[in-house]
Short mmCIF file of C-alpha atoms and ligand atoms in Angstrom, two decimals:
data_model
loop_
_atom_site.label_atom_id
_atom_site.label_comp_id
_atom_site.label_asym_id
_atom_site.label_seq_id
_atom_site.Cartn_x
_atom_site.Cartn_y
_atom_site.Cartn_z
CA MET A 1 130.34 87.83 93.25
CA ARG A 2 128.37 90.77 91.95
CA VAL A 3 125.76 92.62 94.10
CA ALA A 4 123.24 94.85 92.32
CA VAL A 5 122.49 97.95 94.32
CA PRO A 6 120.03 100.87 93.52
CA ASN A 7 122.09 103.57 91.71
CA LYS A 8 120.00 106.43 92.95
CA GLY A 9 116.62 107.22 94.50
CA ARG A 10 115.64 106.70 98.11
CA LEU A 11 117.10 103.18 98.37
CA HIS A 12 120.69 104.05 97.26
CA ASP A 13 122.08 105.70 100.49
CA PRO A 14 120.53 103.28 103.01
CA THR A 15 121.80 100.29 101.00
CA VAL A 16 125.37 101.52 100.73
CA GLU A 17 125.25 102.54 104.39
CA LEU A 18 124.01 99.04 105.42
CA LEU A 19 126.77 97.38 103.41
CA GLN A 20 129.28 99.57 105.10
CA LYS A 21 127.97 98.80 108.60
CA ALA A 22 128.35 95.05 107.69
CA GLY A 23 132.02 95.68 106.97
CA LEU A 24 131.74 95.92 103.22
CA GLU A 25 133.03 99.35 102.31
CA VAL A 26 132.01 100.35 98.73
CA HIS A 27 134.89 102.15 96.97
CA ASN A 28 134.41 105.05 94.62
CA GLY A 29 130.62 104.67 94.82
CA SER A 30 129.45 107.64 92.77
CA ASP A 31 126.22 108.08 90.96
CA ARG A 32 127.68 107.86 87.50
CA LYS A 33 129.77 104.75 87.99
CA LEU A 34 128.42 101.46 86.89
CA TYR A 35 130.64 99.18 88.98
CA ALA A 36 132.46 99.60 92.31
CA GLU A 37 134.88 97.47 94.21
CA THR A 38 134.42 96.63 97.87
CA THR A 39 136.67 95.75 100.86
CA ASP A 40 136.17 92.11 99.83
CA PRO A 41 138.14 91.48 96.64
CA GLU A 42 135.55 88.82 95.75
CA ILE A 43 132.60 91.17 95.91
CA ASP A 44 131.79 93.91 93.40
CA VAL A 45 128.83 96.22 93.34
CA LEU A 46 126.80 96.86 90.14
CA TYR A 47 124.62 100.03 90.23
CA ALA A 48 121.26 99.72 88.56
CA ARG A 49 117.80 101.20 88.68
CA ALA A 50 115.71 99.84 91.65
CA ALA A 51 113.17 98.53 89.15
CA ASP A 52 115.64 96.67 86.93
CA ILE A 53 117.56 94.83 89.70
CA PRO A 54 115.41 91.74 89.82
CA GLU A 55 115.93 91.27 86.07
CA TYR A 56 119.69 91.84 86.39
CA VAL A 57 119.82 89.01 88.92
CA ALA A 58 117.41 86.66 87.06
CA GLU A 59 119.59 87.15 83.86
CA GLY A 60 122.88 86.62 85.66
CA ALA A 61 124.28 90.08 85.30
CA ALA A 62 124.43 90.14 89.10
CA ASP A 63 124.42 87.23 91.62
CA VAL A 64 122.77 89.10 94.45
CA GLY A 65 120.17 91.96 94.30
CA ILE A 66 119.00 94.49 96.80
CA THR A 67 115.70 96.31 96.08
CA GLY A 68 112.02 96.55 97.11
CA LEU A 69 109.74 93.49 97.18
CA ASP A 70 107.36 95.58 95.07
CA GLN A 71 110.06 95.55 92.33
CA THR A 72 110.73 91.76 92.54
CA ARG A 73 107.01 90.99 92.40
CA GLU A 74 106.48 93.30 89.50
CA ALA A 75 109.34 91.79 87.54
CA GLU A 76 107.68 88.31 87.70
CA VAL A 77 111.00 86.54 87.66
CA ASP A 78 111.90 83.49 89.85
CA LEU A 79 114.10 84.66 92.74
CA PHE A 80 115.01 83.38 96.22
CA ASP A 81 114.38 85.94 99.06
CA HIS A 82 117.32 85.64 101.53
CA LEU A 83 116.68 88.50 103.88
CA ASP A 84 114.27 91.35 104.74
CA LEU A 85 116.58 94.35 105.30
CA ARG A 86 113.83 96.24 107.11
CA PHE A 87 114.08 99.53 105.28
CA GLY A 88 112.16 101.05 102.30
CA GLU A 89 108.99 99.97 104.06
CA CYS A 90 105.89 100.91 102.19
CA ARG A 91 102.48 99.65 101.12
CA LEU A 92 101.11 99.22 97.59
CA VAL A 93 97.48 100.27 97.75
CA LEU A 94 94.43 100.75 95.51
CA ALA A 95 93.13 104.30 95.96
CA VAL A 96 90.36 106.34 94.50
CA PRO A 97 89.28 110.05 94.62
CA GLU A 98 87.52 110.70 97.97
CA GLU A 99 84.52 112.34 96.28
CA ASP A 100 83.77 109.23 94.20
CA GLY A 101 82.51 107.31 97.26
CA VAL A 102 84.02 103.97 95.99
CA SER A 103 84.58 101.62 98.94
CA THR A 104 84.97 98.15 97.39
CA VAL A 105 87.16 96.64 94.73
CA ASP A 106 84.12 95.32 92.87
CA GLU A 107 82.90 98.79 92.22
CA LEU A 108 85.85 99.32 89.96
CA ALA A 109 84.72 96.75 87.37
CA GLY A 110 85.02 98.25 83.96
CA LYS A 111 86.96 101.26 85.17
CA ARG A 112 90.47 102.55 84.41
CA VAL A 113 93.31 102.04 86.94
CA ALA A 114 96.69 103.85 86.52
CA THR A 115 99.77 102.29 87.88
CA GLU A 116 103.55 101.86 87.74
CA PHE A 117 102.90 98.25 88.73
CA PRO A 118 100.76 96.69 85.96
CA ASN A 119 101.75 93.06 86.63
CA ILE A 120 101.07 93.16 90.33
CA SER A 121 97.80 95.07 89.61
CA ARG A 122 96.67 92.58 86.96
CA ARG A 123 97.15 89.74 89.40
CA PHE A 124 95.35 91.55 92.16
CA PHE A 125 92.24 92.20 89.99
CA ASP A 126 92.37 88.78 88.37
CA GLU A 127 92.37 87.02 91.77
CA ARG A 128 89.23 88.97 92.63
CA GLY A 129 87.55 88.38 89.24
CA VAL A 130 87.24 92.16 88.61
CA ASP A 131 87.87 93.31 85.06
CA VAL A 132 89.58 96.69 84.88
CA GLU A 133 91.50 98.59 82.21
CA LEU A 134 95.06 99.04 83.43
CA ILE A 135 96.92 102.17 82.30
CA GLY A 136 100.70 102.12 82.63
CA VAL A 137 102.41 105.24 83.88
CA THR A 138 105.98 105.93 85.00
CA GLY A 139 105.47 108.32 87.86
CA ALA A 140 103.18 110.99 89.40
CA THR A 141 100.43 108.31 89.44
CA GLU A 142 98.46 110.24 92.04
CA LEU A 143 97.69 112.99 89.49
CA THR A 144 96.00 110.72 86.89
CA PRO A 145 92.46 110.54 88.45
CA HIS A 146 92.29 114.41 88.57
CA ALA A 147 93.59 114.61 85.04
CA GLY A 148 90.72 112.47 83.94
CA MET A 149 93.24 109.75 82.95
CA ALA A 150 91.99 107.11 85.42
CA ASP A 151 89.32 106.30 87.97
CA ALA A 152 91.67 104.69 90.45
CA ILE A 153 95.40 104.11 91.08
CA VAL A 154 97.61 101.37 92.41
CA ASP A 155 100.57 103.06 94.03
CA ILE A 156 103.06 103.19 96.81
CA THR A 157 102.33 104.90 100.08
CA SER A 158 104.22 105.22 103.34
CA THR A 159 103.35 108.27 105.36
CA GLY A 160 100.11 108.79 103.34
CA THR A 161 100.94 112.39 102.63
CA THR A 162 100.89 112.14 98.83
CA LEU A 163 97.44 110.40 98.89
CA GLU A 164 96.08 112.99 101.23
CA VAL A 165 97.41 115.97 99.24
CA ASN A 166 95.74 114.58 96.25
CA ASN A 167 92.41 113.78 97.98
CA LEU A 168 92.67 110.07 97.37
CA GLU A 169 91.55 107.34 99.80
CA VAL A 170 92.64 103.81 100.15
CA VAL A 171 90.13 101.07 99.01
CA ALA A 172 92.34 98.02 99.47
CA GLU A 173 95.86 96.88 100.35
CA VAL A 174 97.69 95.24 97.46
CA LEU A 175 101.14 94.47 98.91
CA ASP A 176 103.32 95.23 101.96
CA SER A 177 106.89 95.90 100.74
CA SER A 178 110.34 96.32 102.19
CA VAL A 179 113.75 95.98 100.76
CA ARG A 180 114.94 92.47 100.28
CA LEU A 181 118.24 90.63 99.41
CA PHE A 182 117.75 87.97 96.84
CA SER A 183 119.54 85.66 94.41
CA ARG A 184 118.64 83.17 91.70
CA PRO A 185 116.85 80.13 93.33
CA GLU A 186 119.75 77.79 92.47
CA ASP A 187 122.07 79.95 94.46
CA GLU A 188 120.02 79.55 97.69
CA GLU A 189 122.87 77.66 99.38
CA ASP A 190 125.83 79.53 97.85
CA GLY A 191 128.63 79.96 100.43
CA LYS A 192 129.55 83.49 99.51
CA ILE A 193 125.96 84.67 99.54
CA ARG A 194 125.44 82.98 103.00
CA GLU A 195 128.51 84.98 104.25
CA LEU A 196 126.98 88.25 102.96
CA VAL A 197 123.59 87.34 104.55
CA THR A 198 125.26 86.57 107.86
CA ALA A 199 127.09 89.90 107.87
CA LEU A 200 123.95 91.89 107.08
CA GLU A 201 121.98 90.00 109.62
CA SER A 202 124.56 90.84 112.28
CA VAL A 203 123.94 94.51 111.66
CA LEU A 204 120.10 94.10 111.80
CA HIS A 205 120.34 92.10 115.04
CA ALA A 206 122.48 94.75 116.67
CA GLU A 207 120.45 97.72 115.42
CA ASN A 208 117.86 97.95 118.23
CA ARG A 209 120.09 96.64 121.00
CA ARG A 210 122.44 98.23 123.47
CA TYR A 211 125.35 96.88 125.50
CA LEU A 212 125.07 97.57 129.20
CA MET A 213 127.99 97.41 131.52
CA MET A 214 127.85 97.97 135.30
CA ASN A 215 129.53 97.34 138.65
CA VAL A 216 127.54 95.36 141.20
CA PRO A 217 128.26 94.60 144.86
CA GLU A 218 128.72 90.75 145.13
CA GLU A 219 125.84 90.40 147.46
CA SER A 220 123.41 92.17 145.11
CA LEU A 221 124.35 90.05 142.03
CA GLU A 222 121.31 87.75 142.16
CA ASP A 223 118.88 90.74 142.63
CA VAL A 224 120.51 92.61 139.68
CA LYS A 225 120.42 89.54 137.44
CA ASN A 226 116.68 89.16 138.24
CA ALA A 227 116.07 92.73 137.31
CA MET A 228 117.57 92.27 133.87
CA PRO A 229 115.32 91.37 130.94
CA GLY A 230 115.76 88.12 128.86
CA LEU A 231 118.23 87.75 125.96
CA GLY A 232 120.24 85.11 127.89
CA GLY A 233 122.17 85.38 131.13
CA PRO A 234 124.57 88.42 131.56
CA THR A 235 128.35 88.00 131.71
CA VAL A 236 129.77 88.37 135.15
CA MET A 237 133.47 89.35 135.70
CA ARG A 238 135.78 89.93 138.54
CA VAL A 239 136.73 93.55 139.24
CA GLU A 240 140.52 93.64 139.77
CA GLY A 241 141.46 95.01 143.14
CA ASP A 242 138.01 94.96 144.49
CA ASP A 243 136.71 91.62 145.78
CA SER A 244 133.41 93.03 146.89
CA MET A 245 132.38 94.15 143.32
CA VAL A 246 131.70 92.25 140.13
CA ALA A 247 131.23 93.70 136.62
CA VAL A 248 127.98 92.65 134.78
CA HIS A 249 127.65 92.98 131.06
CA ALA A 250 124.49 92.30 129.01
CA VAL A 251 122.82 92.96 125.71
CA VAL A 252 119.47 94.70 126.16
CA GLU A 253 116.66 95.72 123.72
CA GLU A 254 116.81 99.45 123.14
CA GLY A 255 113.22 99.77 124.41
CA ASP A 256 114.13 98.09 127.72
CA VAL A 257 117.18 100.18 128.50
CA TYR A 258 115.50 102.93 130.45
CA GLU A 259 113.58 100.64 132.69
CA THR A 260 116.54 98.23 133.12
CA ILE A 261 118.86 100.99 134.30
CA ASN A 262 116.35 102.17 136.84
CA ALA A 263 115.72 98.58 138.06
CA VAL A 264 119.44 97.59 138.44
CA ARG A 265 120.34 100.88 140.12
CA GLU A 266 117.69 100.16 142.69
CA LYS A 267 119.22 96.79 143.32
CA GLY A 268 122.69 98.34 143.87
CA ALA A 269 124.36 98.56 140.42
CA ARG A 270 126.66 101.49 139.89
CA ASP A 271 128.89 103.00 137.11
CA ILE A 272 126.44 101.94 134.40
CA LEU A 273 127.57 102.37 130.80
CA VAL A 274 125.31 102.03 127.75
CA THR A 275 126.93 101.63 124.43
CA PRO A 276 125.69 100.87 120.84
CA ILE A 277 126.54 97.53 119.26
CA GLU A 278 127.95 97.53 115.76
CA ARG A 279 127.28 93.96 114.88
CA MET A 280 126.02 90.77 116.50
CA VAL A 281 127.15 87.66 114.71
CA ARG A 282 125.22 84.60 115.74
N1 ATP B 1 107.40 106.61 99.93
C1 ATP B 1 108.08 105.54 100.10
N2 ATP B 1 108.40 104.98 101.29
C2 ATP B 1 109.13 103.94 101.44
N3 ATP B 1 109.66 103.23 100.46
C3 ATP B 1 109.42 103.65 99.19
C4 ATP B 1 108.65 104.82 98.98
N4 ATP B 1 108.59 105.02 97.62
C5 ATP B 1 109.24 104.03 97.14
N5 ATP B 1 109.78 103.18 98.05
C6 ATP B 1 110.58 102.00 97.75
O1 ATP B 1 111.70 102.41 97.08
C7 ATP B 1 111.79 101.78 95.76
C8 ATP B 1 112.34 102.72 94.78
O2 ATP B 1 111.81 103.95 94.84
P1 ATP B 1 112.57 105.22 94.30
O3 ATP B 1 111.53 106.33 94.20
O4 ATP B 1 113.80 105.46 95.10
O5 ATP B 1 113.09 104.71 92.91
P2 ATP B 1 112.56 105.11 91.54
O6 ATP B 1 111.23 105.85 91.62
O7 ATP B 1 112.69 103.91 90.73
O8 ATP B 1 113.81 106.14 91.29
P3 ATP B 1 114.02 106.98 90.00
O9 ATP B 1 112.70 107.07 89.30
O10 ATP B 1 114.45 108.29 90.60
O11 ATP B 1 115.05 106.21 89.20
C9 ATP B 1 110.34 101.40 95.50
O12 ATP B 1 110.27 100.36 94.61
C10 ATP B 1 109.86 101.02 96.87
O13 ATP B 1 110.26 99.69 97.23
O1 PRP B 2 102.99 108.09 101.44
P1 PRP B 2 104.13 109.09 101.09
O2 PRP B 2 105.11 109.22 102.21
O3 PRP B 2 103.61 110.40 100.60
O4 PRP B 2 104.94 108.38 99.95
C1 PRP B 2 104.35 108.05 98.70
C2 PRP B 2 105.09 108.58 97.54
O5 PRP B 2 106.47 108.13 97.52
C3 PRP B 2 106.89 107.66 96.26
O6 PRP B 2 107.23 108.73 95.40
P2 PRP B 2 108.73 109.34 95.43
O7 PRP B 2 108.84 110.25 96.54
O8 PRP B 2 109.68 108.24 95.29
O9 PRP B 2 108.73 110.08 94.10
P3 PRP B 2 108.76 109.58 92.58
O10 PRP B 2 107.32 109.44 92.15
O11 PRP B 2 109.50 110.61 91.81
O12 PRP B 2 109.52 108.22 92.50
C4 PRP B 2 105.54 107.06 95.74
O13 PRP B 2 105.54 106.90 94.36
C5 PRP B 2 104.54 108.00 96.31
O14 PRP B 2 104.22 109.01 95.38
MG1 MG B 3 109.87 106.85 93.59
#
């Protein structure tokens, strides 16, 4: 099975890192290499540009692709989305120079819109019945209004810094994007792809969770259990050589850890350990 992975740019490192956390070490992954082997002899990595990956998968050059939803939508190919990998989060927005005072999409009728995403943009304006002239660019889209090239842009934003620096304001949201794992639709049930999805899901499930371990006097066990947040009952174990104590282990959401520690301590828990979780396979 061949997995297409962004060869460079901001998606390369987090993608390789996520595969590694899922147990799929990528060997000899350097910028210039086209292919890389992985820990799994049945899985190879193919490096490609983020924008080309949907096409590579649709055409069968790769079986699985990892890239932004903006890219799969722009490619206009038929793909099955298996998993949201929850990084590369950004918004595709329609923006105009602040001084132009444009506040609705309709006001752009007959105007020029520069974008790296002409297909998504065309669909956006068509759905609203607004006729615009689309101008395709391959980068630095934010500069085009000031250069007199366009009246508006459709481009990616995340922190909003680039729009702000260029005195542009958002008129409308076009698409919410994040990195996805996808295949051709006919491979939706493919066993090997399901395995990869399960492995990656296990990393995502574990990411915001911590494993809590503590010793609790037997008589305080019920109180401590009640002080723990959901996620199913904790595991309770005997402490060898001390009949009065039990060990309690539980998985807790990262955001609940601070409060949980204070609560269980108050109920009598001691020797509390908090550890990260590498993977949670369900
Ligand atoms: N500012 C951002 N914040 C979050 N995600 C982003 C941002 N910019 C881009 N992305 C996501 O990353 C993807 C690839 O962007 P990136 O800039 O890494 O690639 P690229 O511009 O194609 O790279 P290059 O032009 O260097 O080959 C985008 O399609 C989008 O999904
Ligand atoms: O809202 P912000 O946090 O400012 O991010 C938005 C910017 O990020 C992307 O550019 P990138 O940094 O990938 O540069 P590129 O144009 O060379 O791809 C995107 O094209 C925007 O220009
Ligand atoms: Mg970019």
